[in-house]
Amino acid sequence: MPTSQLVPVRLKAFLYRYVTERPTEDILFHTLRPKFVSMKIPGEYRPCNPTLCFDGTGYAIVVRSVNYELMESGGVKLHGEGYDTINYIGNLSTNLNVLNMASLEDAAFRNVPGRSGDGFEDLRTFFWKDDLWSLGSARSNSGDINTMALQKLSGQRVVESYLIESPVGSSREKNWMPFVSDGKLMAVHTMNPLTIVEISENGAKVSLRKPLKVPKDLLGSSQLVEWKNGWLCVVHERSRGKKHLYKHRFVYFDPIWDAVLSEPFYWKEYGVEFCCGLAVHDGTVAVGFGVNDSEAIIAQFNEADIERMLEWS
C-alpha cells in the first residue's frame, strides 16, 4: 500500500504545513547562541509566557501560569472547572539568577462581571510615571471575552487596574504592544495596517494608522523598546490549524514608523512559542517566551546580532 494511503488526511495536512511553512532561519541556534534559562514557579499550574523589562540593575519579571496543558493531538486538557491564570512577579539579576518570586495578588480586581473573573493573561511590563505597570488581557470564560487591562504593580500586588475598552468595538482584545514615548503610554494595536493607540486610565484612542508593506498576518508579541533612533519589538505569525505553529520576527520601526523586519525564526522548537517580553541594555538583549504553554524561558544574546538579523535596505 502506498505510504500516502497510510497517513490520515488531517495528519498529511499538518505535515504539509509543518514542512512548507517551517522557518528556514535557525539563526538563533547557530549565530546568536543564546543563553536559555527556564523559570520555575511554585504550585501546580504550568508556567508560560514570561514578560520582563530592565529596571536599571536587573529585570522585573512576571510569569503567567495556567491550569491546562496542550496535548500532542492539538487539544487541551483542563485541570479544574474553567480556565484560570495565576501570575508570579519577581526580579532577576542581569545574569538571569532569580532574586525573588511570589504570586501577584490581583484578587481585588477580578470582580468585574463578565470581564475579569478568570484572571489577567499575558502581561507586558514597562515603567511609566516612575512606577512598574503592565498591560495585559482580562479574561471572562463565560462570555469568551478579553478586555485589555492597564495595571499598576507595587511589590507583590496589583494596586490599580483599569479596563480599556476596544477602540474598534471588538469583544476580544489581546497582545497590544506597549511603549512609553514623551511620557505618554502608547501601544501598537495592529501591525497591518499599523495602528497605534494612546492609552490612559480612561481608555484608548487611535493616534496613528499607517499601511505597511509587511505580511498581513503579523500579530503583537513583546513591548516596544527604544533602539537606535526608533523602536524594536518582536512579532509573531500563527499558522491556523488543529495544531498551532508559531514563527517570530524582530521588527525595527524608524522615527516615521517605517518597518524593517528580520526573517522568520523560532526560538527553541517549531510549535507553540509565544513571546511577551523584550529588554535591551548594555549591549545585551533579553527576551521572554513560553513553550507549549508549559515552560517559561528567558533568553539572552548579544545586541550586535539584532542588526545582522534585520534586512537593512
mmCIF file of C-alpha atoms in Angstrom:
data_model
loop_
_atom_site.group_PDB
_atom_site.id
_atom_site.type_symbol
_atom_site.label_atom_id
_atom_site.label_comp_id
_atom_site.label_asym_id
_atom_site.label_seq_id
_atom_site.Cartn_x
_atom_site.Cartn_y
_atom_site.Cartn_z
ATOM 1 C CA MET A 1 0.000 0.000 0.000
ATOM 2 C CA PRO A 2 1.401 3.447 -0.866
ATOM 3 C CA THR A 3 2.641 5.380 2.147
ATOM 4 C CA SER A 4 0.289 8.250 1.330
ATOM 5 C CA GLN A 5 -2.673 5.935 1.954
ATOM 6 C CA LEU A 6 -1.385 5.136 5.429
ATOM 7 C CA VAL A 7 -1.302 8.774 6.536
ATOM 8 C CA PRO A 8 -4.631 10.259 7.683
ATOM 9 C CA VAL A 9 -5.787 13.293 5.739
ATOM 10 C CA ARG A 10 -5.537 15.610 8.754
ATOM 11 C CA LEU A 11 -2.020 14.437 9.525
ATOM 12 C CA LYS A 12 -0.979 14.921 5.907
ATOM 13 C CA ALA A 13 -2.315 18.477 6.019
ATOM 14 C CA PHE A 14 -0.380 19.161 9.218
ATOM 15 C CA LEU A 15 2.825 17.649 7.824
ATOM 16 C CA TYR A 16 2.452 19.755 4.666
ATOM 17 C CA ARG A 17 2.105 22.936 6.712
ATOM 18 C CA TYR A 18 4.945 21.917 9.017
ATOM 19 C CA VAL A 19 7.370 21.360 6.140
ATOM 20 C CA THR A 20 6.336 24.106 3.713
ATOM 21 C CA GLU A 21 5.833 26.843 6.326
ATOM 22 C CA ARG A 22 8.698 25.904 8.638
ATOM 23 C CA PRO A 23 11.049 28.880 9.103
ATOM 24 C CA THR A 24 14.305 28.495 7.215
ATOM 25 C CA GLU A 25 16.052 30.656 9.794
ATOM 26 C CA ASP A 26 17.623 28.716 12.647
ATOM 27 C CA ILE A 27 19.851 31.724 13.214
ATOM 28 C CA LEU A 28 19.113 31.889 16.936
ATOM 29 C CA PHE A 29 20.722 28.493 17.373
ATOM 30 C CA HIS A 30 23.790 28.821 15.163
ATOM 31 C CA THR A 31 24.557 32.536 15.110
ATOM 32 C CA LEU A 32 23.224 34.055 18.305
ATOM 33 C CA ARG A 33 23.963 31.078 20.572
ATOM 34 C CA PRO A 34 21.622 32.455 23.242
ATOM 35 C CA LYS A 35 21.653 31.613 26.903
ATOM 36 C CA PHE A 36 18.354 29.943 27.843
ATOM 37 C CA VAL A 37 17.058 29.870 31.432
ATOM 38 C CA SER A 38 13.791 28.155 32.374
ATOM 39 C CA MET A 39 11.781 29.941 35.071
ATOM 40 C CA LYS A 40 10.407 27.832 37.936
ATOM 41 C CA ILE A 41 7.344 28.733 39.995
ATOM 42 C CA PRO A 42 5.641 27.104 42.996
ATOM 43 C CA GLY A 43 2.269 25.388 42.794
ATOM 44 C CA GLU A 44 0.636 23.013 40.334
ATOM 45 C CA TYR A 45 -0.096 25.432 37.493
ATOM 46 C CA ARG A 46 2.154 25.374 34.417
ATOM 47 C CA PRO A 47 4.436 28.377 33.800
ATOM 48 C CA CYS A 48 4.373 30.144 30.430
ATOM 49 C CA ASN A 49 4.695 33.443 28.574
ATOM 50 C CA PRO A 50 7.030 35.462 30.815
ATOM 51 C CA THR A 51 7.431 39.201 30.389
ATOM 52 C CA LEU A 52 10.362 41.278 31.576
ATOM 53 C CA CYS A 53 11.784 44.782 31.476
ATOM 54 C CA PHE A 54 15.097 46.254 32.589
ATOM 55 C CA ASP A 55 14.831 48.119 35.909
ATOM 56 C CA GLY A 56 18.301 49.680 35.977
ATOM 57 C CA THR A 57 20.082 46.874 37.824
ATOM 58 C CA GLY A 58 18.332 43.728 36.587
ATOM 59 C CA TYR A 59 14.962 42.593 35.288
ATOM 60 C CA ALA A 60 11.446 42.965 36.657
ATOM 61 C CA ILE A 61 9.648 39.809 35.546
ATOM 62 C CA VAL A 62 6.105 38.451 35.535
ATOM 63 C CA VAL A 63 5.458 34.790 34.705
ATOM 64 C CA ARG A 64 1.989 33.589 33.774
ATOM 65 C CA SER A 65 0.852 30.144 34.960
ATOM 66 C CA VAL A 66 -2.171 28.187 33.723
ATOM 67 C CA ASN A 67 -4.294 25.217 34.790
ATOM 68 C CA TYR A 68 -4.350 23.382 31.472
ATOM 69 C CA GLU A 69 -1.960 21.513 29.209
ATOM 70 C CA LEU A 70 -1.696 21.337 25.436
ATOM 71 C CA MET A 71 -1.934 17.812 24.057
ATOM 72 C CA GLU A 72 0.004 16.382 21.118
ATOM 73 C CA SER A 73 -3.301 15.995 19.280
ATOM 74 C CA GLY A 74 -3.810 19.749 19.393
ATOM 75 C CA GLY A 75 -6.457 19.519 22.091
ATOM 76 C CA VAL A 76 -6.430 20.955 25.599
ATOM 77 C CA LYS A 77 -6.652 19.086 28.908
ATOM 78 C CA LEU A 78 -8.170 21.283 31.595
ATOM 79 C CA HIS A 79 -7.356 20.815 35.277
ATOM 80 C CA GLY A 80 -10.269 22.489 37.034
ATOM 81 C CA GLU A 81 -13.738 23.773 36.247
ATOM 82 C CA GLY A 82 -12.610 26.610 33.980
ATOM 83 C CA TYR A 83 -9.506 28.190 32.506
ATOM 84 C CA ASP A 84 -7.557 30.170 35.070
ATOM 85 C CA THR A 85 -4.375 32.232 35.252
ATOM 86 C CA ILE A 86 -2.138 32.946 38.240
ATOM 87 C CA ASN A 87 0.706 35.399 37.662
ATOM 88 C CA TYR A 88 4.008 35.453 39.536
ATOM 89 C CA ILE A 89 6.151 38.557 39.938
ATOM 90 C CA GLY A 90 9.838 38.711 40.733
ATOM 91 C CA ASN A 91 13.279 40.050 39.955
ATOM 92 C CA LEU A 92 16.225 38.621 38.049
ATOM 93 C CA SER A 93 19.850 39.672 38.067
ATOM 94 C CA THR A 94 21.416 40.619 34.742
ATOM 95 C CA ASN A 95 22.881 37.102 34.514
ATOM 96 C CA LEU A 96 19.349 35.690 34.995
ATOM 97 C CA ASN A 97 19.640 34.492 38.573
ATOM 98 C CA VAL A 98 16.250 34.567 40.315
ATOM 99 C CA LEU A 99 16.399 37.055 43.202
ATOM 100 C CA ASN A 100 12.789 36.648 44.320
ATOM 101 C CA MET A 101 9.474 35.309 43.014
ATOM 102 C CA ALA A 102 5.967 35.368 44.517
ATOM 103 C CA SER A 103 2.367 35.194 43.341
ATOM 104 C CA LEU A 104 0.971 38.510 42.119
ATOM 105 C CA GLU A 105 -2.083 39.402 44.177
ATOM 106 C CA ASP A 106 -4.857 40.544 41.823
ATOM 107 C CA ALA A 107 -7.995 39.205 43.550
ATOM 108 C CA ALA A 108 -9.347 42.691 44.266
ATOM 109 C CA PHE A 109 -9.670 43.340 40.530
ATOM 110 C CA ARG A 110 -11.188 40.019 39.434
ATOM 111 C CA ASN A 111 -14.609 41.310 40.369
ATOM 112 C CA VAL A 112 -15.921 42.891 37.178
ATOM 113 C CA PRO A 113 -18.808 40.671 35.985
ATOM 114 C CA GLY A 114 -18.270 39.313 32.507
ATOM 115 C CA ARG A 115 -14.836 40.930 32.205
ATOM 116 C CA SER A 116 -12.094 39.892 34.620
ATOM 117 C CA GLY A 117 -13.346 36.968 36.691
ATOM 118 C CA ASP A 118 -10.861 34.470 35.248
ATOM 119 C CA GLY A 119 -7.645 36.383 35.595
ATOM 120 C CA PHE A 120 -5.258 38.545 33.638
ATOM 121 C CA GLU A 121 -3.390 36.939 30.749
ATOM 122 C CA ASP A 122 -0.044 37.611 29.068
ATOM 123 C CA LEU A 123 1.090 40.781 30.813
ATOM 124 C CA ARG A 124 3.693 43.090 29.263
ATOM 125 C CA THR A 125 5.621 45.103 31.839
ATOM 126 C CA PHE A 126 7.070 48.603 31.487
ATOM 127 C CA PHE A 127 7.967 51.632 33.592
ATOM 128 C CA TRP A 128 5.655 54.645 33.401
ATOM 129 C CA LYS A 129 5.292 57.607 35.764
ATOM 130 C CA ASP A 130 8.234 56.210 37.775
ATOM 131 C CA ASP A 131 6.307 53.015 38.583
ATOM 132 C CA LEU A 132 6.093 49.478 37.236
ATOM 133 C CA TRP A 133 2.977 48.885 35.130
ATOM 134 C CA SER A 134 1.638 46.116 32.952
ATOM 135 C CA LEU A 135 -0.719 45.850 30.014
ATOM 136 C CA GLY A 136 -2.484 42.506 29.790
ATOM 137 C CA SER A 137 -5.764 40.925 28.804
ATOM 138 C CA ALA A 138 -8.548 40.417 31.365
ATOM 139 C CA ARG A 139 -10.399 37.169 30.749
ATOM 140 C CA SER A 140 -14.035 36.125 31.176
ATOM 141 C CA ASN A 141 -14.642 32.486 30.255
ATOM 142 C CA SER A 142 -18.421 32.783 30.445
ATOM 143 C CA GLY A 143 -18.674 35.237 27.587
ATOM 144 C CA ASP A 144 -15.424 34.343 25.813
ATOM 145 C CA ILE A 145 -14.385 37.959 26.321
ATOM 146 C CA ASN A 146 -10.914 39.500 26.548
ATOM 147 C CA THR A 147 -10.563 43.133 27.611
ATOM 148 C CA MET A 148 -7.259 44.965 27.847
ATOM 149 C CA ALA A 149 -6.248 45.781 31.423
ATOM 150 C CA LEU A 150 -3.799 48.501 32.428
ATOM 151 C CA GLN A 151 -2.396 47.723 35.883
ATOM 152 C CA LYS A 152 -0.032 49.420 38.297
ATOM 153 C CA LEU A 153 2.154 46.962 40.218
ATOM 154 C CA SER A 154 3.734 47.520 43.611
ATOM 155 C CA GLY A 155 5.642 44.821 45.445
ATOM 156 C CA GLN A 156 3.609 41.633 45.039
ATOM 157 C CA ARG A 157 0.264 43.352 44.399
ATOM 158 C CA VAL A 158 -1.787 44.952 41.671
ATOM 159 C CA VAL A 159 -2.649 48.292 43.260
ATOM 160 C CA GLU A 160 -4.534 49.909 40.379
ATOM 161 C CA SER A 161 -6.387 48.296 37.480
ATOM 162 C CA TYR A 162 -8.222 49.910 34.565
ATOM 163 C CA LEU A 163 -10.178 48.026 31.905
ATOM 164 C CA ILE A 164 -9.538 49.551 28.484
ATOM 165 C CA GLU A 165 -12.393 49.287 26.014
ATOM 166 C CA SER A 166 -11.593 48.212 22.470
ATOM 167 C CA PRO A 167 -11.044 51.201 20.164
ATOM 168 C CA VAL A 168 -12.706 49.190 17.378
ATOM 169 C CA GLY A 169 -15.579 47.636 19.334
ATOM 170 C CA SER A 170 -14.112 44.120 19.491
ATOM 171 C CA SER A 171 -15.108 41.716 22.277
ATOM 172 C CA ARG A 172 -11.674 40.083 22.229
ATOM 173 C CA GLU A 173 -8.625 42.290 22.614
ATOM 174 C CA LYS A 174 -5.189 40.777 23.211
ATOM 175 C CA ASN A 175 -1.498 41.266 22.555
ATOM 176 C CA TRP A 176 -1.185 45.031 22.407
ATOM 177 C CA MET A 177 2.477 46.091 22.411
ATOM 178 C CA PRO A 178 3.004 48.947 24.893
ATOM 179 C CA PHE A 179 5.696 51.613 24.908
ATOM 180 C CA VAL A 180 6.219 54.989 26.561
ATOM 181 C CA SER A 181 7.027 57.985 24.346
ATOM 182 C CA ASP A 182 7.490 61.510 25.720
ATOM 183 C CA GLY A 183 5.768 60.452 28.925
ATOM 184 C CA LYS A 184 2.696 59.132 27.101
ATOM 185 C CA LEU A 185 1.670 55.480 27.214
ATOM 186 C CA MET A 186 1.164 54.137 23.702
ATOM 187 C CA ALA A 187 0.656 50.690 22.198
ATOM 188 C CA VAL A 188 0.734 49.039 18.809
ATOM 189 C CA HIS A 189 -2.788 47.705 18.377
ATOM 190 C CA THR A 190 -2.357 46.082 14.952
ATOM 191 C CA MET A 191 0.585 45.636 12.587
ATOM 192 C CA ASN A 192 -1.174 45.779 9.230
ATOM 193 C CA PRO A 193 -2.280 48.440 8.920
ATOM 194 C CA LEU A 194 -0.024 49.754 11.652
ATOM 195 C CA THR A 195 -2.392 51.148 14.270
ATOM 196 C CA ILE A 196 -1.041 52.899 17.353
ATOM 197 C CA VAL A 197 -3.236 53.899 20.270
ATOM 198 C CA GLU A 198 -2.646 56.295 23.139
ATOM 199 C CA ILE A 199 -3.685 54.804 26.479
ATOM 200 C CA SER A 200 -4.684 56.400 29.758
ATOM 201 C CA GLU A 201 -6.616 55.264 32.796
ATOM 202 C CA ASN A 202 -9.728 56.446 30.922
ATOM 203 C CA GLY A 203 -9.309 54.371 27.772
ATOM 204 C CA ALA A 204 -7.535 54.214 24.419
ATOM 205 C CA LYS A 205 -7.771 56.329 21.289
ATOM 206 C CA VAL A 206 -6.157 55.810 17.896
ATOM 207 C CA SER A 207 -3.265 58.212 17.322
ATOM 208 C CA LEU A 208 -1.750 56.762 14.124
ATOM 209 C CA ARG A 209 -2.912 54.489 11.341
ATOM 210 C CA LYS A 210 -0.461 53.728 8.553
ATOM 211 C CA PRO A 211 -0.271 50.978 5.899
ATOM 212 C CA LEU A 212 2.909 48.918 5.984
ATOM 213 C CA LYS A 213 4.455 46.605 3.413
ATOM 214 C CA VAL A 214 4.650 43.676 5.816
ATOM 215 C CA PRO A 215 2.994 40.242 5.937
ATOM 216 C CA LYS A 216 -0.710 40.688 6.622
ATOM 217 C CA ASP A 217 -0.889 38.202 9.497
ATOM 218 C CA LEU A 218 1.711 39.727 11.825
ATOM 219 C CA LEU A 219 0.486 39.900 15.424
ATOM 220 C CA GLY A 220 1.735 41.573 18.557
ATOM 221 C CA SER A 221 4.093 39.906 20.970
ATOM 222 C CA SER A 222 6.584 41.928 23.021
ATOM 223 C CA GLN A 223 6.660 45.502 24.224
ATOM 224 C CA LEU A 224 8.416 48.104 22.092
ATOM 225 C CA VAL A 225 11.767 49.241 23.480
ATOM 226 C CA GLU A 226 13.834 52.215 22.379
ATOM 227 C CA TRP A 227 16.590 51.141 19.988
ATOM 228 C CA LYS A 228 18.855 53.246 17.797
ATOM 229 C CA ASN A 229 16.657 56.144 16.616
ATOM 230 C CA GLY A 230 13.402 54.221 16.833
ATOM 231 C CA TRP A 231 11.781 51.192 18.394
ATOM 232 C CA LEU A 232 12.462 47.448 18.484
ATOM 233 C CA CYS A 233 9.944 44.676 19.120
ATOM 234 C CA VAL A 234 9.118 41.029 18.454
ATOM 235 C CA VAL A 235 6.024 39.988 16.480
ATOM 236 C CA HIS A 236 4.634 36.595 15.556
ATOM 237 C CA GLU A 237 2.717 34.793 12.844
ATOM 238 C CA ARG A 238 0.482 31.849 13.650
ATOM 239 C CA SER A 239 -0.371 29.069 11.231
ATOM 240 C CA ARG A 240 -4.027 28.261 11.749
ATOM 241 C CA GLY A 241 -4.991 24.629 12.017
ATOM 242 C CA LYS A 242 -5.702 21.962 14.593
ATOM 243 C CA LYS A 243 -2.158 22.361 15.864
ATOM 244 C CA HIS A 244 -0.777 25.889 16.007
ATOM 245 C CA LEU A 245 2.660 26.698 14.612
ATOM 246 C CA TYR A 246 4.357 29.972 15.508
ATOM 247 C CA LYS A 247 7.033 31.977 13.705
ATOM 248 C CA HIS A 248 8.650 35.136 15.055
ATOM 249 C CA ARG A 249 10.363 38.215 13.663
ATOM 250 C CA PHE A 250 12.251 41.152 15.078
ATOM 251 C CA VAL A 251 10.841 44.466 13.834
ATOM 252 C CA TYR A 252 12.576 47.838 13.891
ATOM 253 C CA PHE A 253 10.438 50.959 13.494
ATOM 254 C CA ASP A 254 12.259 54.107 12.414
ATOM 255 C CA PRO A 255 11.174 57.603 13.579
ATOM 256 C CA ILE A 256 8.479 57.839 10.871
ATOM 257 C CA TRP A 257 7.186 54.324 11.631
ATOM 258 C CA ASP A 258 8.507 52.567 8.572
ATOM 259 C CA ALA A 259 9.355 48.976 9.467
ATOM 260 C CA VAL A 260 12.374 46.737 8.909
ATOM 261 C CA LEU A 261 11.807 43.029 9.537
ATOM 262 C CA SER A 262 14.025 40.057 10.212
ATOM 263 C CA GLU A 263 13.443 36.728 8.535
ATOM 264 C CA PRO A 264 11.030 34.467 10.457
ATOM 265 C CA PHE A 265 12.519 32.146 13.064
ATOM 266 C CA TYR A 266 11.613 30.020 16.047
ATOM 267 C CA TRP A 267 13.199 30.267 19.485
ATOM 268 C CA LYS A 268 13.725 26.640 20.541
ATOM 269 C CA GLU A 269 11.269 24.463 18.627
ATOM 270 C CA TYR A 270 8.801 24.956 15.797
ATOM 271 C CA GLY A 271 5.446 24.739 17.515
ATOM 272 C CA VAL A 272 3.642 26.770 20.159
ATOM 273 C CA GLU A 273 6.032 29.518 21.237
ATOM 274 C CA PHE A 274 4.866 32.926 22.407
ATOM 275 C CA CYS A 275 6.993 35.976 23.217
ATOM 276 C CA CYS A 276 5.755 38.503 25.800
ATOM 277 C CA GLY A 277 8.904 40.299 26.862
ATOM 278 C CA LEU A 278 11.869 42.207 25.438
ATOM 279 C CA ALA A 279 14.637 44.226 27.081
ATOM 280 C CA VAL A 280 17.794 45.784 25.623
ATOM 281 C CA HIS A 281 20.554 47.172 27.849
ATOM 282 C CA ASP A 282 24.334 47.457 27.958
ATOM 283 C CA GLY A 283 24.821 45.517 24.720
ATOM 284 C CA THR A 284 22.551 42.663 25.831
ATOM 285 C CA VAL A 285 19.142 41.565 24.553
ATOM 286 C CA ALA A 286 16.791 39.566 26.779
ATOM 287 C CA VAL A 287 13.524 38.029 25.608
ATOM 288 C CA GLY A 288 10.832 36.147 27.483
ATOM 289 C CA PHE A 289 8.804 33.444 25.763
ATOM 290 C CA GLY A 290 6.629 30.450 26.556
ATOM 291 C CA VAL A 291 6.814 26.990 25.002
ATOM 292 C CA ASN A 292 3.676 24.837 24.656
ATOM 293 C CA ASP A 293 2.016 26.828 27.442
ATOM 294 C CA SER A 294 4.071 24.744 29.879
ATOM 295 C CA GLU A 295 7.504 26.368 30.085
ATOM 296 C CA ALA A 296 8.650 29.949 30.700
ATOM 297 C CA ILE A 297 12.050 30.773 29.218
ATOM 298 C CA ILE A 298 14.291 33.819 29.295
ATOM 299 C CA ALA A 299 16.910 34.042 26.530
ATOM 300 C CA GLN A 300 19.884 36.405 26.357
ATOM 301 C CA PHE A 301 22.190 37.217 23.466
ATOM 302 C CA ASN A 302 24.366 39.992 22.093
ATOM 303 C CA GLU A 303 22.681 43.187 20.901
ATOM 304 C CA ALA A 304 25.013 43.365 17.891
ATOM 305 C CA ASP A 305 23.360 40.251 16.481
ATOM 306 C CA ILE A 306 19.994 42.001 16.112
ATOM 307 C CA GLU A 307 21.261 44.233 13.326
ATOM 308 C CA ARG A 308 22.530 41.201 11.433
ATOM 309 C CA MET A 309 19.051 39.668 11.595
ATOM 310 C CA LEU A 310 17.307 42.707 10.181
ATOM 311 C CA GLU A 311 17.070 43.266 6.450
ATOM 312 C CA TRP A 312 18.530 46.737 6.195
ATOM 313 C CA SER A 313 17.616 48.441 2.939
#
